[in-house]
């Protein structure tokens, strides 16, 4: 182009320094690495921890140091687990980053100079060759058949052709499409070479604009966190209010204000819901640890639970469902013979076609299609031609989309071999096809294209050295056939999609690729043949209209980043819980806006990973299903633990308050309740967290996003279970008191009968529907260890006189054991009857 020669002298060193100082380095700002101290500060700002620490402080003010230390110890343990998990995640993400920014070959002061990519400035002249990663947005000034892979920006799996810029070309444009002069930061040159002038760096590049846009998106507070904070606040206010009322009533009715204060402390300890935030924090932290074992990193632990509620899974195509590498899938010969390539090797009849396709490619390929040609030639064990010499290459031209390589065989006197590949119509032109032969070629090519396959024609010719100076149209080409290429699905994608659909999760593809290719991949993956909508159609709709239309669309094709964001936002506005997977820069805004953003760890860009809540380390789409299953399991187990907490506090609170109303001696004081909390807290944190999946967990529909964690059904069932235990224990207290048992003996019997009832409530609460017999066979090592620990602690209290004196207990007598065993047994039996009847109604 005019003036290009002057431009190719490049900037001077002083100009480059001035621009670098003015514009800043050519890189995206990275968030500061989260240190353990910073993670701890973030955790402590969470409402659930604020309530946990406030409860511990309240116990300190009430003078109950033992329970306060236990409570604060659990807070510290939860914080420690969270710090360890999130610090591990940060280290892994740091390792995943490409710390060595791409280097760039630039022309400065008229000389070629290789510099770090971060030092490239606007106006620099880039010298590009096959295999280079483009360091900044640029305008192509000169080109030798340059092609670039822009899939991280566009989602197109196939590289696009580039041309030199003309006088009327703008400096900025959207990525994607063939025959444009615009190059983009992060794209890879797959073929050819060229010289380009940098037009934008850093935040001003296309990648940088997306990064800047991400900063304007706000991350929503997780539903579970809001629910827990709300319930903890309400329970805390109610518990403290009841405790104060107990103090006033006790003091006014009995005149003993010290005893009233002790009764108030016991009531507060029995009602304050310190276990709720402990449960939520430890369950999510342990869930993050468990899921990390299968290669899924959680940057926000709450995303695991949210993933269990997902109703729509939006997925990118290239690099997410597919491998982002081209593979030869079909072969066609002019005779009409055709074959689809699965696991087997191609028939020898197709060897000439395969060999010519490899000869028409670069000897050391970078282009994904040429890599595929060399790969299948190697798999077919074709004769090695390493001693052949490449003597000439004919490049692509806008008027003839085909290229040829001319090879000189090793033998003396043998003619040169010309191998050509290109668009079927271009190969038909080189072979001078007409009539039936041309129609057969066109029909075969159209049939492949209809299946979403990229089709190239292949031809060969013999030539002499005198013909090389002319265009490759002069050679007498013979059609060898067609080769179909596709970007294959990742292993396990079909099974993962099927499991999502069985779980009631709608899978929606959002891609920058063409509709026909997207439909073909969707069919292979089992997504289904729903409505297809293009990015242009999305652009033409208002937000309200799009919100209505997205309910029926299965495939969105040719979409730009802002359109992906609109689609995700429309799905959320329609009431869906949206999980979004992706790996490219073009996916980042949608990843951040989704309820759960899931990025690919290996191939994914830094921008995509930073915008996401979950990172798949091995780029395994099937790991999403594991995460969904674990999310549902975590939510179920949280509800089991919450139900147990409600249930177990009913008899504890009842036994703490009922003596005030019935004129009986206090049975449970602060120290006894503190001891019970040492049983309840580990049970919540360990036993229920380790519970297995409910039956058919992946065959039930996603839960309603508006469903309350503390639903009326859960609370009512827990009150019924706890009420049964309280009624039996209260009857036991009245009976043994009526029979004239001493207060310390009554306290001892009631305490251990209550411990037994707590263990019975654990067994009942382990499953929502499974019978007790089946639940007993469910493997849970934590339950066995916890039961052993409770039994050992109980035996220690019974056998060690100093401990009995501290707790104001009497020695147990053989006649007392029936009183200890009977209430828990009846609790277990009656609660199982209630659960079975509720299960039948459900």
mmCIF file of C-alpha atoms in Angstrom, residues 13 43 63 177 196 360 400 422 842:
data_model
loop_
_atom_site.group_PDB
_atom_site.id
_atom_site.type_symbol
_atom_site.label_atom_id
_atom_site.label_comp_id
_atom_site.label_asym_id
_atom_site.label_seq_id
_atom_site.Cartn_x
_atom_site.Cartn_y
_atom_site.Cartn_z
ATOM 1 C CA UNK A 13 13.957 4.245 20.439
ATOM 2 C CA UNK A 43 -13.681 -14.093 55.395
ATOM 3 C CA UNK A 63 -18.959 -15.125 81.780
ATOM 4 C CA UNK A 177 -14.471 -13.263 9.292
ATOM 5 C CA UNK A 196 1.521 -4.759 10.744
ATOM 6 C CA UNK A 360 -0.118 -29.433 -0.062
ATOM 7 C CA UNK A 400 -8.673 -18.398 -6.243
ATOM 8 C CA UNK A 422 -8.450 -25.359 -1.212
ATOM 9 C CA UNK A 842 -44.485 -36.638 49.043
#
